């Protein structure tokens, strides 16, 4: 009786409402684009204010600024509404990363600082960090080995 | 017991009910039927878990005051909720001198509590029993899904866990609404594995239980003024209509779903409707019970449905088993 019922699963796929891909993609594009435009705005502002700063410094400063803004917005309970509207448009930029660190930290604060907040801070962002570090090590090794061959 | 169904020979009557809901439920279509509501779903507590427990305690006190009973007048309370190790009920009962039995059947817990209480009353060994369940959007969200402030999107199939507590006081002597029979559910799993699609996971369980109920009692859906499933949501209840039709049973206008009745608003905001251990409980104890007391409804079948998964089981790639219990309520003039 409790075998997977293929006919039923087919019926479910037919009957249940599906994500409206077009409208969600348009919204993701708009929100993601807006976040990137704001970032570029900060970048240009810093460039104008500090003309002698190297491009690396400007980029880091821009990232830090929009991450700070996201963290504050998350704290005030605004960013989840932006996320609910924009979907991936608000997750893919670095603001999504900042949000995914601050949100669990806020929620787990009540279970204590060490075992609550610190333990769960990276419960969602953790995989991103692990894959980021692993991928950069692999790419670094490849560059180290094959550098003389191509460049 | 035939076809999982039992008829109770003694009077098992609802003495009184009480409900308390959060702000969003109060704004919903059934808002006016709830006894109490809270303005802020944190209730001034330091966490949402404490808030859920506080609601449960306040509701018990309200019900005891309303019925002028003392703790010692209640022979046992049968409670459940969705928190890990049902701490919502455990910590609530720390405040009362009432013997306590804890239950868990996910969102079908209310049905389970009622059935066990009915069996206990049928033996004649107990006088008064209290059945209650609670759930809270913010505690369920962090336990089963993501942190509240995380900017993720609801899928079109998502449901919103109902914030609220409902309680039913059962006894043998007073009351107009009786539990006349009940059908115990089996665990049914048709292989749905999408954790956002609870309606599809639970609809087969609801069908199995309803088929067993109709076979066991010899009744048809027309016999009831209202048939309510627990929390299949809008799409899930449409699916159940199709599933029942496959077996030759047509669910008419007298069929509805508690989850689909709970919230007002477009699908973008409330998904498929409400869910949670309190969902079927709140709809029954407020709307249905009050209508039955007035005589606008005389025969009601309540089928709370529950998805018996945990976050661990779904991460390990398991499908979602589901359960549904059916409890039939009849106004006393109609009884026997």
Coordinates of C-alpha atoms in Angstrom, one line a residue:
Chain A
X1 CA 0.0 0.0 0.0
X2 CA 2.7 2.4 0.9
X3 CA 4.8 2.0 -2.3
X4 CA 5.5 5.2 -4.2
X5 CA 2.4 5.6 -6.3
X6 CA 3.5 6.8 -9.8
X7 CA 0.0 7.6 -11.0
X8 CA -0.5 9.8 -8.0
X9 CA 2.8 11.6 -8.3
X10 CA 1.9 12.3 -12.0
X11 CA -1.5 13.7 -10.9
X12 CA 0.2 15.9 -8.3
X13 CA 2.6 17.3 -10.9
X14 CA -0.4 18.1 -13.2
X15 CA -2.7 19.5 -10.5
X16 CA -0.7 21.5 -8.1
X17 CA 0.0 25.2 -8.9
X18 CA 3.5 25.9 -10.2
X19 CA 5.9 28.8 -9.7
X20 CA 5.1 31.6 -12.1
X21 CA 8.6 31.7 -13.6
X22 CA 8.2 34.7 -15.8
X23 CA 7.0 37.1 -13.2
X24 CA 9.5 35.8 -10.6
X25 CA 12.4 36.2 -13.0
X26 CA 11.4 39.7 -13.9
X27 CA 11.3 40.6 -10.2
X28 CA 14.6 38.9 -9.5
X29 CA 16.1 40.8 -12.4
X30 CA 14.8 44.2 -11.1
X31 CA 15.8 43.6 -7.5
X32 CA 19.2 42.1 -8.3
X33 CA 19.8 44.9 -10.8
X34 CA 18.8 47.6 -8.3
X35 CA 21.2 46.1 -5.6
X36 CA 24.0 46.1 -8.1
X37 CA 23.3 49.6 -9.2
X38 CA 23.4 50.8 -5.6
X39 CA 26.7 49.0 -5.2
X40 CA 28.0 50.7 -8.3
X41 CA 26.8 54.0 -6.9
X42 CA 28.8 53.6 -3.7
X43 CA 31.8 52.5 -5.8
X44 CA 31.6 55.7 -7.9
X45 CA 31.0 57.8 -4.8
X46 CA 34.1 56.4 -3.0
X47 CA 36.1 56.9 -6.2
X48 CA 35.1 60.5 -6.3
X49 CA 35.8 61.1 -2.6
X50 CA 39.1 59.2 -2.5
X51 CA 40.7 59.4 -6.0
X52 CA 44.1 58.1 -4.8
X53 CA 42.6 54.8 -3.5
X54 CA 43.5 51.7 -5.6
X55 CA 40.6 49.8 -7.3
X56 CA 40.9 46.8 -4.9
X57 CA 40.3 49.1 -1.9
X58 CA 37.3 50.7 -3.6
X59 CA 35.8 47.3 -4.3
X60 CA 36.3 46.1 -0.7
X61 CA 34.8 49.3 0.7
X62 CA 31.8 49.0 -1.6
X63 CA 31.2 45.4 -0.5
X64 CA 31.5 46.3 3.1
X65 CA 29.1 49.1 2.7
X66 CA 26.3 47.1 1.1
X67 CA 26.8 44.2 3.5
X68 CA 26.5 46.6 6.4
X69 CA 23.3 48.1 5.0
X70 CA 21.9 44.5 4.5
X71 CA 22.8 43.5 8.1
X72 CA 21.0 46.6 9.4
X73 CA 18.0 46.0 7.2
X74 CA 17.9 42.4 8.3
X75 CA 18.0 43.5 11.9
X76 CA 15.0 45.8 11.4
X77 CA 13.1 43.0 9.6
X78 CA 13.1 44.7 6.2
X79 CA 15.4 42.5 4.2
X80 CA 13.1 39.4 4.4
X81 CA 10.4 41.4 2.7
X82 CA 12.8 42.4 -0.1
X83 CA 13.8 38.7 -0.4
X84 CA 10.2 37.6 -0.5
X85 CA 9.6 39.9 -3.4
X86 CA 12.9 39.6 -5.3
X87 CA 13.8 35.9 -4.7
X88 CA 17.2 35.0 -6.2
X89 CA 17.7 38.7 -7.2
X90 CA 18.3 39.4 -3.5
X91 CA 20.1 36.1 -2.7
X92 CA 22.8 36.0 -5.4
X93 CA 24.4 39.4 -4.7
X94 CA 26.6 39.5 -1.6
X95 CA 23.7 41.1 0.3
X96 CA 22.1 37.6 0.3
X97 CA 25.2 36.2 2.0
X98 CA 25.1 38.9 4.7
X99 CA 21.4 38.3 5.2
X100 CA 22.0 34.5 5.6
X101 CA 24.6 35.1 8.3
X102 CA 22.7 37.7 10.3
X103 CA 19.2 36.0 10.1
X104 CA 20.2 32.8 12.0
X105 CA 22.4 34.7 14.4
X106 CA 19.5 36.9 15.4
X107 CA 17.2 33.9 15.8
X108 CA 19.6 31.8 17.8
X109 CA 20.7 34.6 20.2
X110 CA 18.2 33.4 22.7
X111 CA 20.0 30.1 23.1
X112 CA 23.1 31.9 24.4
X113 CA 26.1 33.6 22.7
X114 CA 28.5 30.6 22.3
X115 CA 26.2 27.6 21.7
X116 CA 23.4 29.6 20.1
X117 CA 24.5 32.7 18.2
X118 CA 28.1 31.6 17.3
X119 CA 27.2 28.0 16.7
X120 CA 24.5 28.7 14.2
X121 CA 25.7 31.9 12.6
X122 CA 26.9 30.0 9.5
X123 CA 24.2 27.3 9.5
X124 CA 23.0 28.6 6.1
X125 CA 26.1 30.5 4.8
X126 CA 28.4 27.6 5.8
X127 CA 28.1 25.6 2.5
X128 CA 28.9 28.8 0.6
X129 CA 32.1 29.3 2.6
X130 CA 33.1 25.6 2.4
X131 CA 32.6 25.5 -1.4
X132 CA 34.2 28.9 -1.9
X133 CA 37.3 27.9 0.0
X134 CA 37.5 24.4 -1.6
X135 CA 37.0 25.8 -5.1
X136 CA 39.7 28.5 -4.6
X137 CA 42.2 25.9 -3.3
X138 CA 41.6 23.7 -6.4
X139 CA 41.9 26.6 -8.8
X140 CA 45.0 27.7 -7.0
X141 CA 46.6 24.3 -7.3
X142 CA 45.7 24.1 -11.0
X143 CA 47.3 27.5 -11.6
X144 CA 50.4 26.5 -9.6
X145 CA 50.8 23.3 -11.7
X146 CA 49.9 24.5 -15.2
X147 CA 51.2 28.1 -15.0
X148 CA 54.3 27.5 -17.0
X149 CA 52.4 25.6 -19.7
X150 CA 50.1 28.3 -20.9
X151 CA 51.3 31.7 -19.6
Chain B
X1 CA -13.6 -2.5 15.5
X2 CA -14.4 -2.7 11.8
X3 CA -12.9 -0.5 9.1
X4 CA -10.8 1.3 11.7
X5 CA -14.1 2.8 12.9
X6 CA -15.7 2.8 16.4
X7 CA -19.1 3.9 17.6
X8 CA -19.2 5.3 21.1
X9 CA -22.1 4.0 23.2
X10 CA -21.9 6.5 26.0
X11 CA -22.5 10.2 25.7
X12 CA -19.2 11.9 25.0
X13 CA -20.1 15.6 25.2
X14 CA -18.3 18.8 24.6
X15 CA -18.8 20.9 27.8
X16 CA -17.1 24.0 26.5
X17 CA -14.3 25.2 24.1
X18 CA -11.9 28.0 24.1
X19 CA -9.6 29.5 21.4
X20 CA -6.9 32.1 21.3
X21 CA -5.2 33.3 18.1
X22 CA -2.5 35.6 16.8
X23 CA -3.1 38.9 15.0
X24 CA -3.0 37.4 11.5
X25 CA -5.6 34.8 12.3
X26 CA -7.8 37.4 13.9
X27 CA -7.9 39.3 10.6
X28 CA -8.9 36.2 8.7
X29 CA -12.4 35.2 7.6
X30 CA -13.1 33.4 10.9
X31 CA -11.7 36.2 13.1
X32 CA -15.0 37.0 14.8
X33 CA -15.5 33.4 16.0
X34 CA -12.3 33.2 18.1
X35 CA -12.7 33.8 21.9
X36 CA -9.4 35.6 22.5
X37 CA -6.6 37.1 20.4
X38 CA -3.2 38.6 21.1
X39 CA -2.0 41.8 19.5
X40 CA 1.6 40.8 19.4
X41 CA 2.6 37.2 18.8
X42 CA 5.6 37.5 21.1
X43 CA 3.4 38.3 24.1
X44 CA 6.2 40.2 25.8
X45 CA 8.2 37.0 26.2
X46 CA 11.8 36.6 25.4
X47 CA 11.3 34.0 22.7
X48 CA 8.5 32.7 20.5
X49 CA 8.7 29.3 22.2
X50 CA 7.8 31.0 25.5
X51 CA 5.1 33.0 23.7
X52 CA 3.5 29.8 22.5
X53 CA 3.6 28.3 26.0
X54 CA 2.3 31.5 27.5
X55 CA -0.7 31.5 25.1
X56 CA -1.4 27.9 26.1
X57 CA -1.3 28.7 29.8
X58 CA -3.5 31.8 29.3
X59 CA -6.0 29.8 27.4
X60 CA -6.3 27.1 30.0
X61 CA -6.8 29.7 32.7
X62 CA -9.5 31.3 30.6
X63 CA -11.3 28.1 30.0
X64 CA -11.1 27.1 33.7
X65 CA -12.5 30.5 34.7
X66 CA -15.2 30.3 32.1
X67 CA -16.4 26.9 33.2
X68 CA -15.8 27.7 36.9
X69 CA -13.7 24.6 37.4
X70 CA -10.6 24.0 39.4
X71 CA -7.5 22.1 38.3
X72 CA -8.5 19.2 40.4
X73 CA -11.9 18.9 38.6
X74 CA -10.1 17.9 35.4
X75 CA -9.1 14.2 35.4
X76 CA -6.5 14.6 32.7
X77 CA -5.4 16.9 29.9
X78 CA -4.4 15.5 26.5
X79 CA -2.2 18.0 24.7
X80 CA 0.2 18.2 21.8
X81 CA 2.1 20.7 19.7
X82 CA 4.7 20.8 17.0
X83 CA 7.8 21.8 19.0
X84 CA 10.6 19.2 19.4
X85 CA 9.8 16.9 22.3
X86 CA 6.4 18.7 22.5
X87 CA 7.9 21.2 25.0
X88 CA 5.0 23.6 24.3
X89 CA 2.6 21.2 26.1
X90 CA 5.1 20.0 28.6
X91 CA 6.0 23.4 29.9
X92 CA 2.3 24.5 29.8
X93 CA 1.4 21.7 32.1
X94 CA 4.1 22.7 34.6
X95 CA 1.6 25.4 35.6
X96 CA -1.3 23.2 36.4
X97 CA -2.2 20.4 38.8
X98 CA -3.8 18.4 36.1
X99 CA -2.5 14.9 35.1
X100 CA -1.0 15.2 31.6
X101 CA -0.7 13.0 28.6
X102 CA 1.4 14.3 25.7
X103 CA 0.6 13.5 22.1
X104 CA 2.2 14.0 18.7
X105 CA 0.7 13.3 15.3
X106 CA 1.9 16.6 13.7
X107 CA -1.1 18.6 12.5
X108 CA -3.5 15.6 13.2
X109 CA -2.7 15.8 16.9
X110 CA -6.1 17.3 17.8
X111 CA -7.9 14.4 16.2
X112 CA -5.6 11.9 18.1
X113 CA -6.3 13.7 21.4
X114 CA -10.1 13.7 20.8
X115 CA -10.1 10.0 19.9
X116 CA -8.1 8.9 22.9
X117 CA -10.2 11.2 25.2
X118 CA -13.4 9.6 23.8
X119 CA -12.1 6.1 24.5
X120 CA -11.2 7.1 28.0
X121 CA -14.6 8.6 28.7
X122 CA -16.3 5.6 27.1
X123 CA -14.8 3.4 29.8
X124 CA -16.6 5.5 32.4
X125 CA -13.5 5.7 34.6
X126 CA -12.9 9.5 34.1
X127 CA -15.3 12.4 34.4
X128 CA -13.8 15.4 32.6
X129 CA -10.9 15.6 30.1
X130 CA -9.2 18.6 28.4
X131 CA -7.9 18.3 24.8
X132 CA -5.7 21.0 23.5
X133 CA -3.1 21.7 20.8
X134 CA -1.0 24.7 20.0
X135 CA 1.2 26.0 17.2
X136 CA 3.0 29.1 16.4
X137 CA 4.2 30.4 13.0
X138 CA 7.5 31.7 14.3
X139 CA 8.5 28.5 16.2
X140 CA 7.5 26.2 13.4
X141 CA 9.2 28.3 10.8
X142 CA 12.6 28.1 12.6
X143 CA 12.2 24.5 13.4
X144 CA 11.1 23.1 10.1
X145 CA 12.2 25.8 7.6
X146 CA 14.5 28.8 7.7
X147 CA 15.2 31.7 10.2
X148 CA 12.4 34.3 10.1
X149 CA 14.6 37.2 8.8
X150 CA 16.1 35.2 6.0
X151 CA 15.1 36.7 2.7
X152 CA 13.7 33.6 1.0
X153 CA 10.6 33.3 -1.2
X154 CA 7.5 31.3 -0.4
X155 CA 6.7 28.6 -3.0
X156 CA 3.2 28.6 -4.5
X157 CA 2.5 25.5 -2.4
X158 CA 3.7 26.8 0.9
X159 CA 1.3 27.0 3.8
X160 CA 1.5 29.3 6.8
X161 CA 1.6 27.7 10.3
X162 CA -1.3 29.0 12.3
X163 CA -0.5 30.9 15.5
X164 CA -3.0 29.9 18.2
X165 CA -4.2 27.5 20.8
X166 CA -7.5 25.8 21.1
X167 CA -9.0 23.6 23.8
X168 CA -12.0 21.3 24.1
X169 CA -13.4 20.2 27.4
X170 CA -15.0 16.8 27.2
X171 CA -17.3 15.3 29.8
X172 CA -20.1 12.8 30.1
X173 CA -23.0 14.9 31.3
X174 CA -23.2 18.5 30.0
X175 CA -23.2 19.8 26.5
X176 CA -25.1 19.8 23.2
X177 CA -22.4 18.4 20.9
X178 CA -21.4 14.8 21.1
X179 CA -18.7 12.7 19.5
X180 CA -20.6 9.7 18.2
X181 CA -18.0 7.9 16.2
X182 CA -14.4 8.1 15.1
X183 CA -12.1 6.5 12.6
X184 CA -8.5 5.9 13.4
X185 CA -6.0 6.7 10.6
X186 CA -3.2 4.6 9.1
X187 CA 0.1 6.0 8.0
X188 CA -0.1 6.5 4.3
X189 CA 2.8 7.4 2.0
X190 CA 2.4 7.7 -1.7
X191 CA 5.9 8.9 -2.3
X192 CA 5.6 12.7 -2.2
X193 CA 8.9 14.2 -1.2
X194 CA 8.5 17.9 -1.7
X195 CA 8.5 19.4 1.9
X196 CA 6.7 22.5 0.6
X197 CA 3.9 20.4 -0.8
X198 CA 2.1 19.2 2.4
X199 CA -1.3 19.2 0.7
X200 CA -0.2 16.5 -1.8
X201 CA 1.5 14.5 0.9
X202 CA -1.5 14.4 3.2
X203 CA -4.4 14.1 0.7
X204 CA -4.0 10.3 0.2
X205 CA -4.1 9.8 4.0
X206 CA -7.3 11.9 4.2
X207 CA -8.8 9.8 1.4
X208 CA -7.9 6.4 3.1
X209 CA -9.4 7.6 6.4
X210 CA -12.5 9.0 4.8
X211 CA -13.1 5.8 2.7
X212 CA -12.7 3.7 5.9
X213 CA -15.1 6.0 7.7
X214 CA -17.8 5.8 5.1
X215 CA -17.3 2.1 4.8
X216 CA -17.3 1.6 8.5
X217 CA -20.4 3.8 9.2
X218 CA -22.4 3.1 6.1
X219 CA -22.7 6.9 5.7
X220 CA -22.2 9.0 2.6
X221 CA -20.7 12.5 2.4
X222 CA -24.3 13.9 2.1
X223 CA -25.0 12.6 5.6
X224 CA -22.9 15.4 7.1
X225 CA -23.7 19.1 7.0
X226 CA -20.0 19.9 6.9
X227 CA -16.9 17.7 6.2
X228 CA -13.6 19.4 7.2
X229 CA -10.1 18.2 6.5
X230 CA -7.3 19.6 8.6
X231 CA -4.8 21.5 6.6
X232 CA -4.6 20.4 3.0
X233 CA -4.7 23.9 1.8
X234 CA -6.6 25.1 -1.3
X235 CA -4.8 23.1 -3.9
X236 CA -4.6 20.0 -1.6
X237 CA -8.3 20.0 -1.0
X238 CA -8.9 20.2 -4.7
X239 CA -6.6 17.2 -5.1
X240 CA -8.6 15.3 -2.4
X241 CA -11.8 15.9 -4.4
X242 CA -10.2 14.3 -7.5
X243 CA -8.9 11.4 -5.4
X244 CA -12.3 10.8 -3.8
X245 CA -13.9 10.9 -7.3
X246 CA -11.5 8.2 -8.4
X247 CA -13.1 6.0 -5.8
X248 CA -16.6 7.0 -6.8
X249 CA -17.3 9.4 -4.0
X250 CA -18.2 13.0 -4.8
X251 CA -17.4 15.6 -2.2
X252 CA -20.0 18.4 -2.6
X253 CA -20.3 21.9 -1.3
X254 CA -20.4 20.6 2.2
X255 CA -16.7 19.8 2.0
X256 CA -14.1 22.4 3.1
X257 CA -10.6 22.6 4.4
X258 CA -9.6 24.3 7.7
X259 CA -6.3 25.5 6.3
X260 CA -8.1 27.1 3.3
X261 CA -10.6 28.8 5.6
X262 CA -8.0 30.3 8.0
X263 CA -6.5 33.3 6.2
X264 CA -7.6 36.1 4.0
X265 CA -5.5 37.5 1.2
X266 CA -4.0 36.5 -2.1
X267 CA -1.9 33.4 -2.7
X268 CA 1.3 35.5 -2.8
X269 CA 0.9 36.3 0.9
X270 CA -0.7 33.3 2.4
X271 CA 0.2 30.5 0.0
X272 CA -2.3 27.6 0.2
X273 CA -3.6 28.7 3.6
X274 CA -3.0 27.7 7.2
X275 CA -1.5 24.6 8.6
X276 CA -0.2 23.5 12.0
X277 CA -1.5 21.6 15.0
X278 CA -3.8 24.4 16.0
X279 CA -5.4 24.9 12.6
X280 CA -8.1 22.2 12.6
X281 CA -8.5 22.7 16.3
X282 CA -9.1 26.5 16.0
X283 CA -11.6 26.1 13.2
X284 CA -13.5 23.4 15.0
X285 CA -13.5 25.0 18.5
X286 CA -14.6 28.4 17.2
X287 CA -16.6 28.4 14.0
X288 CA -17.9 24.9 13.9
X289 CA -18.7 24.5 17.6
X290 CA -20.5 27.9 17.8
X291 CA -22.5 27.0 14.6
X292 CA -23.4 23.6 16.1
X293 CA -24.5 25.2 19.4
X294 CA -26.8 27.5 17.5
X295 CA -28.1 24.6 15.5
X296 CA -27.0 25.8 12.1
X297 CA -24.9 22.7 11.8
X298 CA -26.0 19.4 13.2
X299 CA -23.6 16.7 11.8
X300 CA -19.9 17.5 11.2
X301 CA -17.0 15.3 10.3
X302 CA -13.6 16.6 11.2
X303 CA -10.6 15.0 9.6
X304 CA -7.3 16.5 10.9
X305 CA -4.4 15.6 8.7
X306 CA -0.8 15.4 9.7
X307 CA 2.5 15.1 7.8
X308 CA 4.8 12.9 9.9
X309 CA 8.2 14.2 8.8
X310 CA 11.1 15.8 10.5
X311 CA 13.8 18.0 9.1
X312 CA 16.2 15.2 9.4
X313 CA 14.1 12.6 7.5
X314 CA 13.5 15.0 4.6
X315 CA 17.3 15.9 4.4
X316 CA 18.0 12.2 4.3
X317 CA 15.9 11.9 1.2
X318 CA 12.9 10.2 2.7
X319 CA 9.4 10.7 1.4
X320 CA 6.6 12.1 3.6
X321 CA 4.3 9.7 5.5
X322 CA 1.0 11.2 6.5
X323 CA -1.9 10.4 8.8
X324 CA -5.5 11.5 9.1
X325 CA -8.0 10.7 11.9
X326 CA -11.8 11.3 11.5
X327 CA -14.0 12.4 14.3
X328 CA -17.8 12.7 13.8
X329 CA -19.7 15.3 15.9
X330 CA -23.5 15.3 16.2
X331 CA -25.8 17.7 18.0
X332 CA -27.4 16.0 20.9
X333 CA -31.1 16.1 19.6
X334 CA -29.9 14.1 16.6
X335 CA -27.9 11.6 18.7
X336 CA -29.6 8.2 18.9

